[in-house]
Structures are given as structure tokens and as C-alpha cells.
Amino acid sequence: MEFPAEIIEQCQSALSAHQLEGFLTGAGNEDADIMFIGEAPGEKEAETGEPFSGRSGKILDSYLEALAITRTDVYITSVVRSRPYKWGERRPKGEPVLKKINRKPTAKEIFAHAPLLDYQITAIRPRIIVCLGGVAFKRLLGNKATLSTMHGKPEFSPVQKREQDAYQWSEETYTVFGLYHPAAVFYNPSIRQEIGEDLHTLKTVIATM
Ligand code: URA
């Protein structure tokens, strides 16, 4: 999706000193009824420009398969469009090497990138917004929203949008559905069963929309 140049300019100039790389606009069907929002690109995504083209993308594809839909049926985007990284030591062959390591986006980065996500939500007007992980969930529903207790059911709520220097609640109500981020499976494989149950509920929500 094309963005107005001033939105990109404003967001990138606010973060010029931050450790961020790449820039993804999002991908998929701009007329979609369902929008998936991730956290931020990882190494592979920053390289290819394609959301969820790395390891967690395979897990996301299994979510879509469980929902009997494909990437061309939905729009996939993220809270932050560039890969947040830090330098850290890794020992892939025993010898220490300095590498860029993924890190969580900061509140400042999330706020700076907010106009991009707001623009897409307004342009696409999805009937269901699926938040992949707590960062996306809190970005839309506010800091009091906790994915661990609220995942797996639809929330009918206004969403946060950035207005000048603060978030404001949207006038419109959206259907927001929280799912665990696909990468959560790597840290906690036993979560798969719960994700399966949530996907089952989401499939029912999609069928009734
Ligand atoms: N995590 C995300 O949130 N987005 C990606 O594209 C990859 C991993």
C-alpha cells in the first residue's frame, strides 16, 4: 500500500538515531475483511520486504490454514515497519561474533509508526482485526489490555489512533481478536493447543461476519 510521503517522512525523521532497519508497507488484499497485525519485522522480513517471510511466517501460514483462508484473502501488516535490533554477541561456531539481534520495539518507536497503521486501518476498514501478540493488542486496545487473559475472543471496541501528540480512541467500533504471536510457539511449544482453540473460535467469528 502506498502511503502519503509526509507520513513516512515524519515517522522516519523521528527515529533517525534508532537501531532500525528495512521498511515494510504491508502485504495482501487491500479490500480484505480481515487484517492481521504483527509486532515488527525480523531479519528475514527486513531483507525481503515481505511480512512474515521468515520462521514465524511458517507458523502464521498454519494459522491461515486452520482458518481455511490464504494470504491473498487477508491484509498483513505490523505495528512497527522496520526491524528493531541491537548488537549482541553470538557464538554460531564457538567463536564470538557481533550480530544484530531482534529486540522489542520501544513505546517511542510504536508511537512514531502509529500514523502508518492508523492510515491502513482507515483505508482498509477491516471487519475483523486479528492482533498477533501483545504488542499489537495493546497498541489497539491500550496498555490495560492483556493478551494473556483476553486472547481467543472477539472484543468490540474503539481502537487507539494517534492524534498529534497522543493516542485517542477512534469513533468507530472494531472487532478485535487477540491471538498469540506465531513466534510464541518457539519459546513455548505447549501453547499450540490453546492457539488451536483460539483459531477454532476465530473461524466461527469469521463465518458469522
Ligand atoms: N513478526 C512480525 O510481527 N512481523 C513479521 O513480519 C515477522 C515477525
XYZ file of N, CA and C and ligand atoms in Angstrom:
635
model
N 0.844 -1.195 0.000
C 0.000 0.000 0.000
C 0.880 1.246 0.000
N 0.496 2.206 -0.846
C 1.228 3.490 -0.889
C 0.800 4.336 0.312
N 1.757 5.021 0.903
C 1.431 5.962 1.983
C 1.687 7.380 1.494
N 0.955 8.376 2.031
C 1.335 9.758 1.752
C 2.777 9.975 2.222
N 3.580 10.641 1.363
C 5.018 10.772 1.657
C 5.270 11.428 3.008
N 4.405 12.373 3.397
C 4.693 13.085 4.656
C 4.573 12.167 5.874
N 3.733 11.153 5.782
C 3.609 10.229 6.927
C 4.917 9.457 7.096
N 5.462 8.969 5.989
C 6.711 8.198 6.058
C 7.845 9.102 6.543
N 7.889 10.272 5.988
C 8.943 11.231 6.334
C 8.926 11.562 7.827
N 7.726 11.852 8.347
C 7.564 12.235 9.750
C 8.002 11.076 10.651
N 7.599 9.872 10.266
C 7.896 8.714 11.113
C 9.392 8.384 11.076
N 10.010 8.482 9.911
C 11.428 8.125 9.833
C 12.318 9.201 10.454
N 11.923 10.465 10.315
C 12.799 11.506 10.877
C 12.754 11.485 12.406
N 11.617 11.034 12.980
C 11.525 10.957 14.450
C 12.447 9.863 14.990
N 12.853 8.925 14.127
C 13.585 7.745 14.613
C 14.958 7.594 13.971
N 15.490 8.677 13.398
C 16.715 8.523 12.611
C 17.881 7.967 13.438
N 17.881 8.211 14.752
C 19.002 7.720 15.561
C 18.752 6.325 16.137
N 17.602 5.727 15.821
C 17.264 4.431 16.427
C 17.859 3.268 15.640
N 18.064 2.165 16.330
C 18.585 0.977 15.652
C 17.418 0.228 15.023
N 17.142 0.600 13.772
C 16.033 0.029 12.994
C 16.543 -0.202 11.587
N 16.077 -1.263 10.931
C 16.487 -1.443 9.526
C 15.340 -1.969 8.689
N 15.352 -1.635 7.392
C 14.305 -2.047 6.460
C 13.049 -1.208 6.650
N 12.136 -1.383 5.719
C 10.839 -0.698 5.852
C 9.800 -1.488 5.080
N 8.800 -2.007 5.783
C 7.755 -2.799 5.127
C 6.461 -2.000 5.100
N 5.768 -2.064 3.960
C 4.497 -1.332 3.901
C 3.336 -2.218 4.341
N 3.477 -3.535 4.245
C 2.355 -4.449 4.473
C 2.098 -5.193 3.177
N 1.282 -6.243 3.223
C 1.048 -7.034 2.015
C -0.309 -7.707 2.074
N -0.841 -7.968 0.887
C -2.088 -8.724 0.810
C -3.168 -7.959 0.097
N -4.388 -8.308 0.454
C -5.573 -7.817 -0.236
C -6.067 -6.525 0.437
N -6.015 -5.434 -0.308
C -6.396 -4.140 0.291
C -7.910 -4.000 0.451
N -8.670 -4.972 -0.108
C -10.125 -4.982 0.114
C -10.506 -6.038 1.145
N -9.531 -6.523 1.870
C -9.785 -7.652 2.767
C -10.742 -7.287 3.898
N -11.478 -8.292 4.355
C -12.323 -8.111 5.551
C -11.522 -8.380 6.814
N -10.390 -9.056 6.657
C -9.606 -9.447 7.831
C -8.203 -8.861 7.726
N -7.787 -8.194 8.795
C -6.424 -7.641 8.821
C -5.654 -8.298 9.974
N -4.454 -8.779 9.685
C -3.574 -9.336 10.715
C -2.499 -8.290 11.032
N -2.303 -8.040 12.310
C -1.280 -7.063 12.705
C -0.246 -7.745 13.601
N 0.989 -7.782 13.110
C 2.087 -8.340 13.896
C 2.781 -7.248 14.702
N 3.980 -7.560 15.172
C 4.718 -6.629 16.049
C 5.667 -5.750 15.217
N 6.639 -6.387 14.618
C 7.656 -5.677 13.818
C 8.380 -6.721 12.983
N 8.944 -6.327 11.858
C 9.665 -7.311 11.040
C 10.893 -7.872 11.768
N 11.275 -9.057 11.364
C 12.528 -9.644 11.835
C 13.580 -9.510 10.736
N 14.665 -10.253 10.889
C 15.799 -10.138 9.953
C 15.382 -10.447 8.511
N 14.699 -11.568 8.354
C 14.313 -12.008 7.001
C 13.359 -11.005 6.342
N 12.404 -10.530 7.140
C 11.412 -9.601 6.583
C 12.068 -8.279 6.172
N 13.043 -7.815 6.981
C 13.729 -6.558 6.644
C 14.478 -6.710 5.322
N 14.911 -7.945 5.054
C 15.665 -8.227 3.826
C 14.727 -8.340 2.606
N 13.601 -9.068 2.796
C 12.724 -9.347 1.648
C 11.649 -8.280 1.452
N 11.316 -7.544 2.507
C 10.222 -6.563 2.427
C 8.851 -7.204 2.521
N 8.815 -8.512 2.782
C 7.549 -9.262 2.823
C 7.230 -9.626 4.271
N 6.060 -9.228 4.793
C 5.747 -9.569 6.182
C 5.713 -11.091 6.402
N 6.171 -11.515 7.518
C 6.148 -12.922 7.915
C 6.714 -13.838 6.821
N 7.885 -13.473 6.304
C 8.537 -14.327 5.318
C 9.615 -15.181 5.972
N 9.815 -15.024 7.270
C 10.827 -15.817 7.979
C 10.190 -16.991 8.720
N 10.864 -17.386 9.792
C 10.463 -18.582 10.546
C 9.030 -18.487 11.088
N 8.680 -17.315 11.647
C 7.330 -17.222 12.221
C 6.261 -17.182 11.133
N 6.666 -16.866 9.896
C 5.716 -16.880 8.788
C 5.152 -18.273 8.532
N 5.986 -19.296 8.770
C 5.504 -20.676 8.556
C 4.393 -20.981 9.567
N 4.586 -20.476 10.777
C 3.547 -20.696 11.806
C 2.295 -19.892 11.444
N 2.507 -18.655 10.966
C 1.335 -17.863 10.553
C 0.580 -18.587 9.439
N 1.306 -19.194 8.513
C 0.631 -19.932 7.436
C -0.202 -21.090 8.004
N 0.282 -21.688 9.086
C -0.514 -22.772 9.690
C -1.778 -22.197 10.349
N -1.696 -20.959 10.868
C -2.910 -20.303 11.398
C -3.922 -20.140 10.249
N -3.411 -19.627 9.111
C -4.319 -19.354 7.980
C -4.942 -20.656 7.477
N -4.134 -21.696 7.458
C -4.652 -22.995 7.006
C -5.780 -23.468 7.923
N -5.581 -23.292 9.224
C -6.627 -23.698 10.179
C -7.900 -22.878 9.972
N -7.736 -21.664 9.467
C -8.898 -20.793 9.229
C -9.473 -20.998 7.817
N -8.837 -21.882 7.057
C -9.233 -22.167 5.663
C -9.210 -20.900 4.806
N -8.192 -20.059 5.015
C -8.006 -18.876 4.169
C -6.532 -18.804 3.748
N -6.244 -17.884 2.807
C -4.868 -17.763 2.329
C -4.398 -16.317 2.507
N -3.109 -16.093 2.274
C -2.556 -14.738 2.398
C -3.234 -13.758 1.447
N -3.758 -14.261 0.313
C -4.392 -13.338 -0.636
C -5.807 -12.930 -0.184
N -6.330 -13.606 0.829
C -7.655 -13.226 1.351
C -7.559 -12.126 2.397
N -6.367 -11.891 2.933
C -6.237 -11.012 4.109
C -5.197 -9.919 3.841
N -5.139 -8.950 4.742
C -4.060 -7.968 4.674
C -3.174 -8.172 5.912
N -1.869 -8.201 5.705
C -0.946 -8.464 6.809
C -0.027 -7.258 6.988
N 0.019 -6.756 8.203
C 0.845 -5.592 8.470
C 1.417 -5.696 9.887
N 2.009 -4.612 10.373
C 2.584 -4.684 11.720
C 2.570 -3.310 12.391
N 2.788 -3.322 13.692
C 2.766 -2.096 14.496
C 3.941 -1.199 14.103
N 5.118 -1.800 13.956
C 6.336 -1.073 13.575
C 6.817 -1.674 12.254
N 7.255 -0.830 11.319
C 7.550 -1.274 9.947
C 9.003 -1.602 9.686
N 9.861 -1.307 10.659
C 11.279 -1.571 10.464
C 11.729 -2.546 11.548
N 12.785 -3.265 11.282
C 13.255 -4.265 12.250
C 14.022 -3.584 13.390
N 13.507 -3.682 14.624
C 14.268 -3.158 15.753
C 15.372 -4.168 16.118
N 16.608 -3.681 16.198
C 17.699 -4.611 16.529
C 18.625 -3.980 17.565
N 19.449 -4.827 18.155
C 20.554 -4.349 18.980
C 21.760 -5.210 18.636
N 22.935 -4.735 18.958
C 24.135 -5.530 18.705
C 24.375 -6.464 19.889
N 24.681 -7.697 19.592
C 24.934 -8.652 20.667
C 25.910 -9.715 20.197
N 26.514 -10.405 21.169
C 27.499 -11.435 20.824
C 26.799 -12.775 20.632
N 27.129 -13.471 19.586
C 26.627 -14.831 19.362
C 27.820 -15.716 19.046
N 27.673 -17.022 19.291
C 28.776 -17.955 19.039
C 28.297 -19.083 18.144
N 27.988 -18.788 16.850
C 27.443 -19.839 15.977
C 28.420 -20.998 15.778
N 29.757 -20.698 15.758
C 30.732 -21.795 15.568
C 31.738 -21.798 16.714
N 31.257 -21.416 17.889
C 32.166 -21.406 19.036
C 32.843 -20.068 19.240
N 33.219 -19.413 18.133
C 33.913 -18.114 18.230
C 32.883 -16.990 18.368
N 33.126 -16.021 19.265
C 32.157 -14.933 19.409
C 32.130 -14.028 18.177
N 30.907 -13.743 17.687
C 30.762 -12.761 16.596
C 29.683 -11.759 16.994
N 29.907 -10.501 16.571
C 28.896 -9.484 16.843
C 27.805 -9.585 15.793
N 26.558 -9.620 16.260
C 25.428 -9.781 15.326
C 24.306 -8.838 15.694
N 23.481 -8.509 14.714
C 22.261 -7.772 15.019
C 21.229 -8.765 15.557
N 20.668 -8.429 16.710
C 19.696 -9.318 17.352
C 18.355 -8.583 17.408
N 17.275 -9.308 17.158
C 15.948 -8.681 17.256
C 15.699 -8.206 18.676
N 14.992 -7.115 18.821
C 14.531 -6.666 20.139
C 13.099 -6.167 19.985
N 12.432 -5.975 21.124
C 11.054 -5.455 21.079
C 11.098 -3.987 20.668
N 10.102 -3.512 19.923
C 10.058 -2.071 19.641
C 9.752 -1.292 20.914
N 10.324 -0.100 21.022
C 10.057 0.742 22.192
C 8.729 1.485 22.013
N 8.244 2.061 23.130
C 6.988 2.845 23.065
C 7.150 4.014 22.100
N 8.343 4.612 22.077
C 8.576 5.746 21.180
C 8.508 5.303 19.705
N 9.073 4.133 19.416
C 9.032 3.620 18.045
C 7.590 3.278 17.628
N 6.867 2.685 18.556
C 5.471 2.314 18.271
C 4.651 3.580 17.985
N 4.902 4.615 18.788
C 4.164 5.875 18.619
C 4.553 6.563 17.303
N 5.830 6.545 16.979
C 6.287 7.183 15.733
C 5.700 6.490 14.501
N 5.524 5.176 14.584
C 4.981 4.435 13.430
C 3.447 4.379 13.433
N 2.828 4.905 14.483
C 1.365 4.782 14.613
C 0.597 5.343 13.417
N 0.995 6.492 12.840
C 0.195 7.021 11.716
C 0.135 6.065 10.524
N 1.134 5.213 10.356
C 1.136 4.258 9.242
C 0.047 3.204 9.445
N -0.008 2.658 10.642
C -1.031 1.636 10.921
C -2.421 2.276 10.911
N -2.529 3.466 11.501
C -3.831 4.159 11.514
C -4.326 4.370 10.082
N -3.404 4.773 9.219
C -3.761 5.034 7.824
C -4.314 3.759 7.174
N -3.650 2.627 7.441
C -4.092 1.374 6.817
C -5.429 0.894 7.371
N -5.617 1.060 8.664
C -6.897 0.619 9.254
C -8.039 1.444 8.650
N -7.807 2.749 8.507
C -8.849 3.613 7.940
C -9.084 3.276 6.468
N -8.013 3.002 5.724
C -8.156 2.731 4.287
C -8.822 1.373 4.038
N -8.458 0.374 4.811
C -8.949 -0.991 4.546
C -10.293 -1.249 5.247
N -10.527 -0.581 6.355
C -11.747 -0.770 7.150
C -12.068 -2.262 7.339
N -11.169 -3.010 7.932
C -11.406 -4.454 8.068
C -12.584 -4.745 9.005
N -13.258 -5.840 8.738
C -14.368 -6.219 9.633
C -13.829 -6.901 10.881
N -12.681 -7.541 10.732
C -12.039 -8.173 11.904
C -10.557 -7.813 11.881
N -10.062 -7.369 13.013
C -8.626 -7.118 13.135
C -8.059 -8.181 14.066
N -7.127 -8.967 13.542
C -6.502 -10.006 14.361
C -5.139 -9.490 14.826
N -4.981 -9.337 16.122
C -3.697 -8.883 16.676
C -2.847 -10.104 16.980
N -1.666 -10.145 16.387
C -0.745 -11.262 16.626
C 0.227 -10.832 17.720
N -0.104 -11.177 18.957
C 0.789 -10.849 20.066
C 0.361 -9.610 20.837
N 0.970 -9.489 22.004
C 0.584 -8.446 22.950
C 0.910 -7.033 22.496
N 1.966 -6.865 21.704
C 2.330 -5.508 21.268
C 1.215 -4.927 20.397
N 0.732 -5.723 19.439
C -0.359 -5.252 18.566
C -1.649 -5.064 19.369
N -1.891 -5.990 20.290
C -3.128 -5.940 21.082
C -3.185 -4.651 21.921
N -2.069 -4.339 22.586
C -2.020 -3.119 23.417
C -2.021 -1.856 22.554
N -1.397 -1.934 21.413
C -1.373 -0.763 20.521
C -2.799 -0.353 20.159
N -3.658 -1.358 19.929
C -5.034 -1.022 19.539
C -5.952 -0.800 20.730
N -5.802 -1.626 21.763
C -6.783 -1.576 22.861
C -6.256 -0.897 24.118
N -5.032 -0.392 24.063
C -4.497 0.352 25.202
C -3.690 -0.527 26.134
N -2.924 0.125 26.994
C -1.988 -0.606 27.846
C -2.649 -1.506 28.884
N -3.927 -1.255 29.156
C -4.608 -2.099 30.163
C -5.037 -3.435 29.560
N -5.031 -3.533 28.247
C -5.463 -4.779 27.601
C -4.356 -5.831 27.731
N -4.720 -6.990 28.244
C -3.702 -8.047 28.408
C -4.076 -9.259 27.562
N -3.174 -9.608 26.678
C -3.435 -10.722 25.768
C -3.599 -12.036 26.528
N -2.843 -12.190 27.611
C -2.871 -13.475 28.326
C -4.268 -13.796 28.868
N -5.053 -12.779 29.193
C -6.417 -13.051 29.694
C -7.494 -12.785 28.637
N -7.135 -12.075 27.575
C -8.176 -11.648 26.619
C -8.068 -12.317 25.248
N -7.073 -13.201 25.082
C -6.908 -13.835 23.763
C -8.074 -14.785 23.492
N -8.295 -15.035 22.209
C -9.250 -16.083 21.838
C -10.709 -15.688 21.894
N -10.994 -14.396 22.046
C -12.403 -13.970 21.962
C -12.480 -12.583 21.332
N -13.600 -12.306 20.642
C -13.680 -11.001 19.996
C -13.956 -9.889 20.996
N -13.263 -8.782 20.828
C -13.530 -7.564 21.606
C -14.167 -6.577 20.639
N -15.279 -5.992 21.032
C -15.938 -4.988 20.195
C -15.618 -3.646 20.824
N -14.739 -2.903 20.193
C -14.176 -1.748 20.895
C -13.681 -0.686 19.915
N -13.673 0.585 20.361
C -12.887 1.565 19.612
C -11.418 1.158 19.678
N -10.597 1.679 18.795
C -9.155 1.392 18.851
C -8.391 2.703 19.011
N -7.175 2.589 19.532
C -6.347 3.781 19.697
C -5.815 4.242 18.346
N -5.909 5.536 18.109
C -5.283 6.126 16.922
C -4.485 7.324 17.388
N -3.405 7.611 16.694
C -2.601 8.758 17.108
C -3.192 10.052 16.554
N -3.387 11.003 17.455
C -3.802 12.359 17.050
C -2.732 13.293 17.589
N -2.008 13.942 16.740
C -0.913 14.834 17.157
C 0.017 14.120 18.141
N -0.006 14.555 19.420
C 0.985 14.033 20.365
C 0.450 13.000 21.343
N -0.718 12.450 21.062
C -1.279 11.455 21.993
C -2.164 10.474 21.229
N -2.381 9.315 21.867
C -3.372 8.390 21.303
C -4.763 8.865 21.718
N -5.727 8.692 20.812
C -7.137 8.962 21.122
C -7.920 7.716 20.712
N -9.117 7.572 21.278
C -9.964 6.438 20.874
C -10.704 6.781 19.592
N -10.783 5.807 18.699
C -11.499 6.033 17.439
C -12.995 6.191 17.709
N -13.674 6.870 16.803
C -15.138 6.973 16.939
C -15.787 5.645 16.559
N -15.188 4.934 15.607
C -15.761 3.679 15.144
C -15.404 2.541 16.107
N -16.284 1.543 16.115
C -16.025 0.331 16.895
C -15.498 -0.748 15.941
N -14.523 -1.494 16.387
C -13.942 -2.575 15.571
C -14.085 -3.904 16.308
N -14.025 -4.973 15.545
C -13.942 -6.307 16.148
C -12.471 -6.680 16.181
N -11.939 -6.785 17.383
C -10.506 -7.067 17.552
C -10.361 -8.433 18.220
N -9.539 -9.279 17.621
C -9.371 -10.646 18.127
C -7.885 -10.864 18.424
N -7.566 -11.184 19.650
C -6.162 -11.386 20.042
C -5.746 -12.848 19.923
N -4.624 -13.057 19.250
C -4.033 -14.406 19.152
C -2.590 -14.321 19.643
N -2.055 -15.396 20.147
C -0.626 -15.399 20.477
C 0.184 -15.189 19.199
N 1.284 -14.455 19.324
C 2.169 -14.236 18.181
C 2.728 -15.585 17.711
N 2.820 -15.809 16.402
C 3.349 -17.101 15.917
C 4.689 -17.482 16.557
N 5.550 -16.502 16.827
C 6.863 -16.831 17.399
C 6.756 -17.375 18.826
N 5.615 -17.185 19.479
C 5.448 -17.693 20.859
C 5.596 -19.208 20.888
N 5.254 -19.846 19.771
C 5.356 -21.310 19.675
C 6.802 -21.787 19.843
N 7.761 -20.956 19.407
C 9.177 -21.359 19.518
C 9.632 -21.365 20.975
N 9.100 -20.414 21.753
C 9.528 -20.317 23.160
C 8.716 -21.253 24.042
N 7.475 -21.527 23.622
C 6.575 -22.303 24.464
C 5.714 -23.221 23.596
N 6.276 -24.361 23.148
C 5.549 -25.239 22.209
C 4.204 -25.717 22.756
N 4.063 -25.787 24.095
C 2.811 -26.319 24.646
C 1.637 -25.365 24.430
N 1.945 -24.174 23.943
C 0.886 -23.185 23.706
C 0.047 -23.540 22.465
N 0.551 -24.484 21.670
C -0.109 -24.813 20.400
C -1.577 -25.191 20.576
N -1.851 -25.940 21.667
C -3.238 -26.400 21.845
C -4.182 -25.205 22.040
N -3.732 -24.268 22.901
C -4.550 -23.076 23.147
C -4.744 -22.265 21.856
N -3.670 -22.177 21.079
C -3.775 -21.441 19.804
C -4.799 -22.136 18.895
N -4.765 -23.456 18.888
C -5.722 -24.223 18.070
C -7.157 -23.908 18.483
N -7.388 -23.813 19.800
C -8.746 -23.500 20.281
C -9.139 -22.080 19.866
N -8.181 -21.144 19.982
C -8.466 -19.749 19.606
C -8.780 -19.649 18.110
N -8.035 -20.420 17.308
C -8.264 -20.380 15.859
C -9.644 -20.942 15.521
N -10.044 -21.945 16.287
C -11.375 -22.522 16.085
C -12.451 -21.449 16.346
N -12.279 -20.707 17.441
C -13.233 -19.622 17.764
C -13.192 -18.550 16.678
N -11.974 -18.193 16.246
C -11.849 -17.143 15.226
C -12.533 -17.566 13.919
N -12.420 -18.849 13.602
C -13.056 -19.341 12.362
C -14.573 -19.146 12.444
N -15.117 -19.381 13.610
C -16.558 -19.180 13.813
C -16.922 -17.693 13.684
N -16.068 -16.837 14.254
C -16.329 -15.379 14.165
C -16.301 -14.959 12.704
N -15.321 -15.468 11.959
C -15.202 -15.100 10.540
C -16.446 -15.573 9.767
N -16.920 -16.762 10.102
C -18.081 -17.315 9.392
C -19.346 -16.492 9.626
N -19.397 -15.785 10.743
C -20.619 -15.023 11.046
C -20.494 -13.544 10.682
N -19.355 -13.156 10.093
C -19.177 -11.698 9.891
C -19.927 -11.217 8.627
N 6.898 -10.706 13.404
C 6.065 -9.746 12.976
O 5.333 -9.185 13.759
N 6.078 -9.448 11.666
C 6.833 -10.074 10.778
O 6.757 -9.773 9.595
C 7.682 -11.078 11.263
C 7.695 -11.374 12.570
